């Protein structure tokens, strides 16, 4: 315990520590010399491409993949073209970027997955440099070609190549460059000698520099991004601006910060948008560094960068001092969220700022609450009464809660299980003296550490810190374990953390099954059995994914067997179609209820089968048939007819012809379509429709004749409209004929004639008409029609003819209150009296009102 | 804009927020400035989810309506099409994209299918050779849209349910209903009990149970908000939508039509309010557009009243408001005046809301007091009470002879048919012939459609079971109290909507008591239980109400909604209702959706 601070080095306000994670399990003859190395963040795997000992045409480089602890996972000779850069994706796949722009993707175990190209123009110009980067969109690749052009792919799983604009004056590769992700956009920041440029999709913006008096190095940098912001780079005196070109740059894990290293040995640190400067340090080393990475933990106050040269590792922060470590072997730095990992031929170390909780507790002579609590617990273990003294001291300041919190937090930052335990025990001890301290932080820290310690285990080799673990989430950790085929451990963690089944155990099992179906030596039967036994109980398993994998491996029979376990019928369809089991696919699609899916299968079937078979298939599936009918109705009228024909659906065929007739402009064609409709309706035994359609044809013919003879424009009018038109144009004979031919009911004909006469103010004819015979509609309509035409005089003529029941209405219609009152009183109808009453005005019709009221009360009495 | 969604028993704003989040995520996927090309049908429903301001925050600079030919000029990086998955729209989009490509414009195209993407449509784009031009093709799952604090509608975005489902047996909309209910359950917990009546209801329930099995294990651990779900097939109650709604909101819808929560009113009545002096100068010619929802206090109060009770409510409100304004005279101290002033905005809003609704009520009163309205209503009520439903109705005859609007005729004839359990063949043929001769033979297809759905049908058995149903379910209440209702029948001044009676009986005493009647109504009735994850069983407090989601497949009217709200508010009701539907309908819009070539009919 006393030695905890032994590896701490102060830098400004903070301390830095370097702890050993693993002694590497690999045995590399020359360490990392002559190797292309790529190590994934979050304690990911390490890939090495080792150049052959003696360069000869037959010797091939060797590609090797190791865990972070140096356990070999794959090793094979590299047979493709020369590789420029290695990198890891967020899903632990290895990207090998070749000189010709081809990117090959391998899994963790060295199995080839797929490849893609960074564009055709690269083949000629070759890739000079490449970088693999991570953003919220996934893993991306950026390259610069021999023609000094940059090409970006922001997400390799959804490949869209973006060729960035040209950089003026750039020859070959720039002196250094980084990829930035800002404001949902991916950009490249590059330095060409003394010039800085920002490249985005559309433009190349130089970072403008103004030389100013003697003491500026980069002087004022005014950015196109923020034209109003000016940032000043302090320069040590005596250096001319020209001498200071940027030779290395590094962007932080979060893309928030940027570090620039100049050939004068100066290090500038600031925000990635170049707006704010954080600090500037003179490292006094002029050689361009081999590697430079940010080493800043989230929320830390101090920016710091780790710079590596051949034999020197330097940590620079806010102050002018630096920490220097000697390197005794070829190493590689890996930027992490909260530190830097240093991988060498024999060791794997973590360099980080000591978190403040740990500082508070372990700093020599610290009086922080956590430190006192740890001390108290130590004394308690020794059964010393000093424990009480320490405790009292903490309680007097009432900071016991804070002390517990510190101990719990610090435990998370410590790598050694022993230290973790000591801190947690102290926290637990302190908790006893608190009444309502929430248990969650303590419990979840214990859980997290248990998980972390199990994955840091040498055999697993994932040296995650607590901060990284929280950032990457359990979900992703489980994925990583699954990629490494550590299924039992993954399942155990899921169960231990009580992860919901479908997010945890089921997912692991699915991956296991996908891996299982690839075991070529086992027969279909036993694999299907093994899979179903193991996955049987687990919820939310996608069997179709497993089946798809089996099919990809050429095991169709196994795939079909597995699909039978799939509960989601919709999921089975695409694979079934792929495997040419279209009938089965159709019934599964129908089962799912998803009509779009049914349509998909139907369209597929339509293209696959001959028409007869296709129709037969549909006939057996009514749901599919009606959907297809819908489709045809809008898209393929002729097919629709064939479908009805096939089903002998004469009613629908009739409707089909009727519909077609409305689209037809020519009368003859229209009539013949209608005739077809009549035939079909007859076959369908729909007498009414057949007759109505015949009537329609009769009407059309009549209209045509009259249009030709008399020049009327009747065609297309309804029977009623035709009659109306005839009556208003004085074709009474023709109207009479239609009335008889179409057996128009008397009532309607009377209405028609009445309105027509009124509309042309033919009052004489109306009077004749009224007297011609007893009106089938009574005489109230006569009154109303006249009133409607504003002819009260004519209206009055008919009031007397109105039946007693309608008298009141008739009188009211012509505005004769007296008459209405008379009629109402005579009929002794309470309702009618009220109606008249409501029309009376209290001022002018007082007498009438009284009479009505009296009559109403007598009517009511009865 | 959306506060009123969260006041109800169930916070429907959660649903709206979920929809907004998804929209923002999609917009952010297309980096840079954007222009949206809208399928016009979508703008209304979308307005309920997000206003222009939200789009603007995400760099949407221009909006166009989808139409053929070239896109209007816009200096933007991205063009996003917001469309329903319809083949005819795909052709228009293809036209847009091709003409744009000809000009070599460096824009990025994106497509957002609402409410779901369709392989059929993508296939069509592929055939047109433009599928590759789209950088993103995505779907925006918008099944149920919150229309009010207790009301959700799918607004038939994918497909016209009434037309496609009942006429063409295309079950797409049922699939979307089931999907929508699954989304709802993901947000509000598994609904433990499902009841249903009707063929479509059965189908939706089956799909829901199936989807639940498919997603086994992935259900969220949410305490169920809804105690039960009732699925009602419109087919079960064909009568209610045909009747003229007599609530305030129902009448506004019948007369002016409410679309997506907005009504357009004739402007004359509203002009005078602005400034009394200038009113004469420029009469507004644009119809006045008003939003109608419970965010407006007064409207929430009167919307569900029988129209005959609205006048009294308005005058009472007027007194309260003027009394409140009078208080300024009694305000003496500075403190009192300050308090008065602080309430002013609220009071002024109340006053203008009162003025608006008084105008609307006047407009509607002109119609309800007309003779034509009265005659029509009398005939409706005769049918509903079973008077002479087996004879030719002279009013209908007269209306046809005078060529009243066809939809009015169809509503009445259908109503007579429904109330008589079908019409005698002779009578049916007579009506049909009258309609064809008067309105044109092309309406034969419409009549055919009405027969397919059962709205019009020949009487097959001699027994008319409508009177039995009416009596057992007490569909007609002689003494409906319009001012202070004590029964749901007030919404139609006497007629209690069948659908709501079924809901009411289900809550108490249960459907077992009306087994006989249920058998007379079309389609099966059923009850299903969904297993809840352990620990999520609700412990009901003493006197706590149950919450039931009533889903109307094929549409619901405002009067029915009013009746359900009335049941929710009953003191001893014991159940509160949330209403969901495939579409908000009234008799006119409903019949229209069943017509063939409805565009030929104004």
PDB file of N, CA and C in Angstrom, chain A residues 64-115:
ATOM      1  N   UNK A  64      -0.212 -10.987 -38.181  1.00  0.00           N
ATOM      2  CA  UNK A  64      -0.502 -11.662 -36.921  1.00  0.00           C
ATOM      3  C   UNK A  64      -1.476 -10.829 -36.113  1.00  0.00           C
ATOM      4  N   UNK A  65      -2.369 -11.521 -35.435  1.00  0.00           N
ATOM      5  CA  UNK A  65      -3.339 -10.816 -34.594  1.00  0.00           C
ATOM      6  C   UNK A  65      -3.211 -11.339 -33.167  1.00  0.00           C
ATOM      7  N   UNK A  66      -3.120 -10.385 -32.230  1.00  0.00           N
ATOM      8  CA  UNK A  66      -2.947 -10.761 -30.830  1.00  0.00           C
ATOM      9  C   UNK A  66      -3.988 -10.050 -29.974  1.00  0.00           C
ATOM     10  N   UNK A  67      -4.228 -10.629 -28.814  1.00  0.00           N
ATOM     11  CA  UNK A  67      -5.038  -9.909 -27.828  1.00  0.00           C
ATOM     12  C   UNK A  67      -4.126  -8.886 -27.158  1.00  0.00           C
ATOM     13  N   UNK A  68      -4.709  -8.024 -26.319  1.00  0.00           N
ATOM     14  CA  UNK A  68      -3.903  -6.996 -25.666  1.00  0.00           C
ATOM     15  C   UNK A  68      -2.859  -7.587 -24.729  1.00  0.00           C
ATOM     16  N   UNK A  69      -3.076  -8.830 -24.333  1.00  0.00           N
ATOM     17  CA  UNK A  69      -2.077  -9.443 -23.471  1.00  0.00           C
ATOM     18  C   UNK A  69      -1.058 -10.232 -24.276  1.00  0.00           C
ATOM     19  N   UNK A  70      -1.211 -10.208 -25.587  1.00  0.00           N
ATOM     20  CA  UNK A  70      -0.216 -10.843 -26.438  1.00  0.00           C
ATOM     21  C   UNK A  70      -0.516 -12.295 -26.761  1.00  0.00           C
ATOM     22  N   UNK A  71      -1.768 -12.734 -26.533  1.00  0.00           N
ATOM     23  CA  UNK A  71      -2.129 -14.105 -26.895  1.00  0.00           C
ATOM     24  C   UNK A  71      -2.448 -14.147 -28.375  1.00  0.00           C
ATOM     25  N   UNK A  72      -1.882 -15.104 -29.058  1.00  0.00           N
ATOM     26  CA  UNK A  72      -2.057 -15.158 -30.496  1.00  0.00           C
ATOM     27  C   UNK A  72      -3.470 -15.599 -30.857  1.00  0.00           C
ATOM     28  N   UNK A  73      -4.094 -14.871 -31.799  1.00  0.00           N
ATOM     29  CA  UNK A  73      -5.440 -15.228 -32.245  1.00  0.00           C
ATOM     30  C   UNK A  73      -5.435 -15.651 -33.697  1.00  0.00           C
ATOM     31  N   UNK A  74      -4.486 -15.141 -34.461  1.00  0.00           N
ATOM     32  CA  UNK A  74      -4.392 -15.545 -35.861  1.00  0.00           C
ATOM     33  C   UNK A  74      -3.008 -15.206 -36.361  1.00  0.00           C
ATOM     34  N   UNK A  75      -2.604 -15.937 -37.360  1.00  0.00           N
ATOM     35  CA  UNK A  75      -1.294 -15.699 -37.939  1.00  0.00           C
ATOM     36  C   UNK A  75      -1.273 -16.345 -39.311  1.00  0.00           C
ATOM     37  N   UNK A  76      -0.984 -15.555 -40.330  1.00  0.00           N
ATOM     38  CA  UNK A  76      -0.955 -16.129 -41.671  1.00  0.00           C
ATOM     39  C   UNK A  76      -0.104 -15.263 -42.583  1.00  0.00           C
ATOM     40  N   UNK A  77       0.452 -15.848 -43.611  1.00  0.00           N
ATOM     41  CA  UNK A  77       1.270 -15.048 -44.527  1.00  0.00           C
ATOM     42  C   UNK A  77       0.394 -14.139 -45.381  1.00  0.00           C
ATOM     43  N   UNK A  78       0.880 -12.937 -45.598  1.00  0.00           N
ATOM     44  CA  UNK A  78       0.116 -11.945 -46.377  1.00  0.00           C
ATOM     45  C   UNK A  78       0.345 -12.163 -47.853  1.00  0.00           C
ATOM     46  N   UNK A  79      -0.749 -12.466 -48.576  1.00  0.00           N
ATOM     47  CA  UNK A  79      -0.571 -12.817 -49.981  1.00  0.00           C
ATOM     48  C   UNK A  79      -1.070 -11.735 -50.932  1.00  0.00           C
ATOM     49  N   UNK A  80      -1.757 -10.729 -50.406  1.00  0.00           N
ATOM     50  CA  UNK A  80      -2.248  -9.669 -51.288  1.00  0.00           C
ATOM     51  C   UNK A  80      -1.159  -8.620 -51.497  1.00  0.00           C
ATOM     52  N   UNK A  81      -1.581  -7.470 -52.017  1.00  0.00           N
ATOM     53  CA  UNK A  81      -0.625  -6.425 -52.359  1.00  0.00           C
ATOM     54  C   UNK A  81      -0.023  -5.749 -51.146  1.00  0.00           C
ATOM     55  N   UNK A  82       0.904  -4.819 -51.402  1.00  0.00           N
ATOM     56  CA  UNK A  82       1.572  -4.122 -50.313  1.00  0.00           C
ATOM     57  C   UNK A  82       0.582  -3.305 -49.478  1.00  0.00           C
ATOM     58  N   UNK A  83       0.732  -3.398 -48.174  1.00  0.00           N
ATOM     59  CA  UNK A  83      -0.198  -2.741 -47.266  1.00  0.00           C
ATOM     60  C   UNK A  83       0.382  -1.422 -46.782  1.00  0.00           C
ATOM     61  N   UNK A  84      -0.423  -0.363 -46.781  1.00  0.00           N
ATOM     62  CA  UNK A  84       0.005   0.944 -46.305  1.00  0.00           C
ATOM     63  C   UNK A  84      -0.321   1.135 -44.826  1.00  0.00           C
ATOM     64  N   UNK A  85      -1.493   0.645 -44.465  1.00  0.00           N
ATOM     65  CA  UNK A  85      -1.977   0.972 -43.125  1.00  0.00           C
ATOM     66  C   UNK A  85      -2.898  -0.138 -42.627  1.00  0.00           C
ATOM     67  N   UNK A  86      -2.792  -0.410 -41.323  1.00  0.00           N
ATOM     68  CA  UNK A  86      -3.726  -1.329 -40.691  1.00  0.00           C
ATOM     69  C   UNK A  86      -4.623  -0.528 -39.755  1.00  0.00           C
ATOM     70  N   UNK A  87      -5.824  -1.026 -39.517  1.00  0.00           N
ATOM     71  CA  UNK A  87      -6.695  -0.340 -38.569  1.00  0.00           C
ATOM     72  C   UNK A  87      -7.819  -1.244 -38.138  1.00  0.00           C
ATOM     73  N   UNK A  88      -8.436  -0.871 -37.037  1.00  0.00           N
ATOM     74  CA  UNK A  88      -9.527  -1.703 -36.520  1.00  0.00           C
ATOM     75  C   UNK A  88     -10.847  -0.955 -36.609  1.00  0.00           C
ATOM     76  N   UNK A  89     -11.917  -1.690 -36.900  1.00  0.00           N
ATOM     77  CA  UNK A  89     -13.235  -1.056 -36.914  1.00  0.00           C
ATOM     78  C   UNK A  89     -13.821  -1.138 -35.505  1.00  0.00           C
ATOM     79  N   UNK A  90     -14.967  -0.463 -35.331  1.00  0.00           N
ATOM     80  CA  UNK A  90     -15.617  -0.514 -34.023  1.00  0.00           C
ATOM     81  C   UNK A  90     -16.150  -1.913 -33.719  1.00  0.00           C
ATOM     82  N   UNK A  91     -16.290  -2.750 -34.735  1.00  0.00           N
ATOM     83  CA  UNK A  91     -16.757  -4.115 -34.488  1.00  0.00           C
ATOM     84  C   UNK A  91     -15.591  -5.092 -34.461  1.00  0.00           C
ATOM     85  N   UNK A  92     -14.417  -4.612 -34.141  1.00  0.00           N
ATOM     86  CA  UNK A  92     -13.250  -5.482 -34.047  1.00  0.00           C
ATOM     87  C   UNK A  92     -12.948  -6.228 -35.333  1.00  0.00           C
ATOM     88  N   UNK A  93     -13.121  -5.557 -36.445  1.00  0.00           N
ATOM     89  CA  UNK A  93     -12.665  -6.137 -37.704  1.00  0.00           C
ATOM     90  C   UNK A  93     -11.388  -5.416 -38.106  1.00  0.00           C
ATOM     91  N   UNK A  94     -10.521  -6.151 -38.776  1.00  0.00           N
ATOM     92  CA  UNK A  94      -9.242  -5.567 -39.170  1.00  0.00           C
ATOM     93  C   UNK A  94      -9.324  -5.024 -40.591  1.00  0.00           C
ATOM     94  N   UNK A  95      -8.900  -3.775 -40.760  1.00  0.00           N
ATOM     95  CA  UNK A  95      -8.874  -3.173 -42.090  1.00  0.00           C
ATOM     96  C   UNK A  95      -7.432  -3.134 -42.569  1.00  0.00           C
ATOM     97  N   UNK A  96      -7.186  -3.672 -43.751  1.00  0.00           N
ATOM     98  CA  UNK A  96      -5.849  -3.599 -44.328  1.00  0.00           C
ATOM     99  C   UNK A  96      -5.937  -2.737 -45.586  1.00  0.00           C
ATOM    100  N   UNK A  97      -5.365  -1.551 -45.524  1.00  0.00           N
ATOM    101  CA  UNK A  97      -5.464  -0.628 -46.652  1.00  0.00           C
ATOM    102  C   UNK A  97      -4.230  -0.789 -47.528  1.00  0.00           C
ATOM    103  N   UNK A  98      -4.471  -1.234 -48.746  1.00  0.00           N
ATOM    104  CA  UNK A  98      -3.352  -1.507 -49.641  1.00  0.00           C
ATOM    105  C   UNK A  98      -2.964  -0.262 -50.427  1.00  0.00           C
ATOM    106  N   UNK A  99      -1.803  -0.347 -51.003  1.00  0.00           N
ATOM    107  CA  UNK A  99      -1.288   0.753 -51.812  1.00  0.00           C
ATOM    108  C   UNK A  99      -2.221   1.130 -52.959  1.00  0.00           C
ATOM    109  N   UNK A 100      -2.914   0.130 -53.503  1.00  0.00           N
ATOM    110  CA  UNK A 100      -3.768   0.396 -54.656  1.00  0.00           C
ATOM    111  C   UNK A 100      -5.173   0.878 -54.253  1.00  0.00           C
ATOM    112  N   UNK A 101      -5.358   1.123 -52.990  1.00  0.00           N
ATOM    113  CA  UNK A 101      -6.640   1.668 -52.553  1.00  0.00           C
ATOM    114  C   UNK A 101      -7.661   0.606 -52.178  1.00  0.00           C
ATOM    115  N   UNK A 102      -7.294  -0.645 -52.310  1.00  0.00           N
ATOM    116  CA  UNK A 102      -8.221  -1.698 -51.896  1.00  0.00           C
ATOM    117  C   UNK A 102      -8.135  -1.837 -50.380  1.00  0.00           C
ATOM    118  N   UNK A 103      -9.291  -1.986 -49.761  1.00  0.00           N
ATOM    119  CA  UNK A 103      -9.311  -2.191 -48.322  1.00  0.00           C
ATOM    120  C   UNK A 103      -9.865  -3.581 -48.071  1.00  0.00           C
ATOM    121  N   UNK A 104      -9.055  -4.425 -47.422  1.00  0.00           N
ATOM    122  CA  UNK A 104      -9.496  -5.783 -47.142  1.00  0.00           C
ATOM    123  C   UNK A 104      -9.929  -5.862 -45.685  1.00  0.00           C
ATOM    124  N   UNK A 105     -11.030  -6.579 -45.456  1.00  0.00           N
ATOM    125  CA  UNK A 105     -11.543  -6.673 -44.101  1.00  0.00           C
ATOM    126  C   UNK A 105     -11.446  -8.120 -43.602  1.00  0.00           C
ATOM    127  N   UNK A 106     -10.813  -8.266 -42.455  1.00  0.00           N
ATOM    128  CA  UNK A 106     -10.676  -9.586 -41.844  1.00  0.00           C
ATOM    129  C   UNK A 106     -11.331  -9.565 -40.478  1.00  0.00           C
ATOM    130  N   UNK A 107     -11.773 -10.714 -40.008  1.00  0.00           N
ATOM    131  CA  UNK A 107     -12.273 -10.734 -38.643  1.00  0.00           C
ATOM    132  C   UNK A 107     -11.117 -10.970 -37.682  1.00  0.00           C
ATOM    133  N   UNK A 108     -11.466 -11.032 -36.387  1.00  0.00           N
ATOM    134  CA  UNK A 108     -10.443 -11.161 -35.347  1.00  0.00           C
ATOM    135  C   UNK A 108      -9.570 -12.391 -35.507  1.00  0.00           C
ATOM    136  N   UNK A 109     -10.149 -13.410 -36.156  1.00  0.00           N
ATOM    137  CA  UNK A 109      -9.417 -14.659 -36.270  1.00  0.00           C
ATOM    138  C   UNK A 109      -8.773 -14.808 -37.638  1.00  0.00           C
ATOM    139  N   UNK A 110      -8.698 -13.690 -38.345  1.00  0.00           N
ATOM    140  CA  UNK A 110      -7.985 -13.695 -39.605  1.00  0.00           C
ATOM    141  C   UNK A 110      -8.774 -14.254 -40.770  1.00  0.00           C
ATOM    142  N   UNK A 111     -10.086 -14.430 -40.583  1.00  0.00           N
ATOM    143  CA  UNK A 111     -10.893 -14.917 -41.707  1.00  0.00           C
ATOM    144  C   UNK A 111     -11.279 -13.720 -42.568  1.00  0.00           C
ATOM    145  N   UNK A 112     -11.105 -13.866 -43.891  1.00  0.00           N
ATOM    146  CA  UNK A 112     -11.410 -12.772 -44.796  1.00  0.00           C
ATOM    147  C   UNK A 112     -12.917 -12.552 -44.851  1.00  0.00           C
ATOM    148  N   UNK A 113     -13.358 -11.284 -44.736  1.00  0.00           N
ATOM    149  CA  UNK A 113     -14.796 -11.006 -44.764  1.00  0.00           C
ATOM    150  C   UNK A 113     -15.224 -10.394 -46.094  1.00  0.00           C
ATOM    151  N   UNK A 114     -14.618  -9.291 -46.451  1.00  0.00           N
ATOM    152  CA  UNK A 114     -14.964  -8.661 -47.722  1.00  0.00           C
ATOM    153  C   UNK A 114     -13.911  -7.611 -48.049  1.00  0.00           C
ATOM    154  N   UNK A 115     -14.070  -6.949 -49.168  1.00  0.00           N
ATOM    155  CA  UNK A 115     -13.156  -5.868 -49.491  1.00  0.00           C
ATOM    156  C   UNK A 115     -13.901  -4.773 -50.220  1.00  0.00           C
TER     157      UNK A 115
END
